[in-house]
């Protein structure tokens, strides 16, 4: 059995995380062939090639916890271990194998992650509904306030957010190159969160998929800094959909962002709120 800890002062925290993992049923704890990706909540099959996890490998750089909202004790042990200092990828969410009746509220999980330093983290996925079997639809997640967590992640290059969340202020993403955001149907972001997201600093962002939802009750307006591409100097591909106020589609399609050379824009799913009194 391998251990991720190299000095005795770290040993108690190591053992706590490993013990909690080993208490899970074998079909809920897996490791990939390279012993770098620890997967909690997904059984081993011939298709995925996973093996039963019987110890935390020293070379582990990725953790996926797909147990829904019932993973708080695992996260609490994880952040007290030595793994946060070497992890390059974290995925928190659920999947086809998540126990029935599980909560998809991740607000407490986000709070736990927010108080931890992940100096090498390059990829973060939150609220993911991983598909391992054929099925219809997906289970939406509630993520809560992501402001502090995202502000603390200086090395993240790829960010995936599935579900509803809040941003209290714009974020400066220094290394982010790929962004995917899919909100839950029927539960749009607040206008404040929408605006804080689209006015964030994306100095090296190249590829973005923004499925922002909206409704006839709540519709968005594009911030000037966004449609003028002032905060997107290196964007190459943008796919965006959502419900916007009357006149916003024309404004977007005539904007510098939409007509910037070297960028592919997919906006066919953008909608205007026909109930807007200004239409």
JSON list of C-alpha atoms in Angstrom, two decimals, residues 81 87 91 104 108 133 135 144 156 167 170 204 214 236 260 278:
[
{"chain": "A", "resi": 81, "resn": "UNK", "atom": "CA", "xyz": [-4.59, 15.53, 3.91]},
{"chain": "A", "resi": 87, "resn": "UNK", "atom": "CA", "xyz": [-3.82, 17.67, -7.05]},
{"chain": "A", "resi": 91, "resn": "UNK", "atom": "CA", "xyz": [-14.42, 16.76, -9.92]},
{"chain": "A", "resi": 104, "resn": "UNK", "atom": "CA", "xyz": [-27.51, 17.38, -5.28]},
{"chain": "A", "resi": 108, "resn": "UNK", "atom": "CA", "xyz": [-21.46, 22.78, 2.02]},
{"chain": "A", "resi": 133, "resn": "UNK", "atom": "CA", "xyz": [-25.22, 4.55, -18.87]},
{"chain": "A", "resi": 135, "resn": "UNK", "atom": "CA", "xyz": [-30.50, 7.70, -19.87]},
{"chain": "A", "resi": 144, "resn": "UNK", "atom": "CA", "xyz": [-24.26, 28.27, -3.83]},
{"chain": "A", "resi": 156, "resn": "UNK", "atom": "CA", "xyz": [-6.98, 26.76, -13.01]},
{"chain": "A", "resi": 167, "resn": "UNK", "atom": "CA", "xyz": [-20.97, 35.27, -7.90]},
{"chain": "A", "resi": 170, "resn": "UNK", "atom": "CA", "xyz": [-16.22, 39.60, -11.00]},
{"chain": "A", "resi": 204, "resn": "UNK", "atom": "CA", "xyz": [-6.20, 34.00, -21.88]},
{"chain": "A", "resi": 214, "resn": "UNK", "atom": "CA", "xyz": [-33.25, 32.51, -18.12]},
{"chain": "A", "resi": 236, "resn": "UNK", "atom": "CA", "xyz": [-11.42, 31.71, -30.37]},
{"chain": "A", "resi": 260, "resn": "UNK", "atom": "CA", "xyz": [-14.26, 39.77, -34.33]},
{"chain": "A", "resi": 278, "resn": "UNK", "atom": "CA", "xyz": [-39.98, 47.31, -24.15]}
]
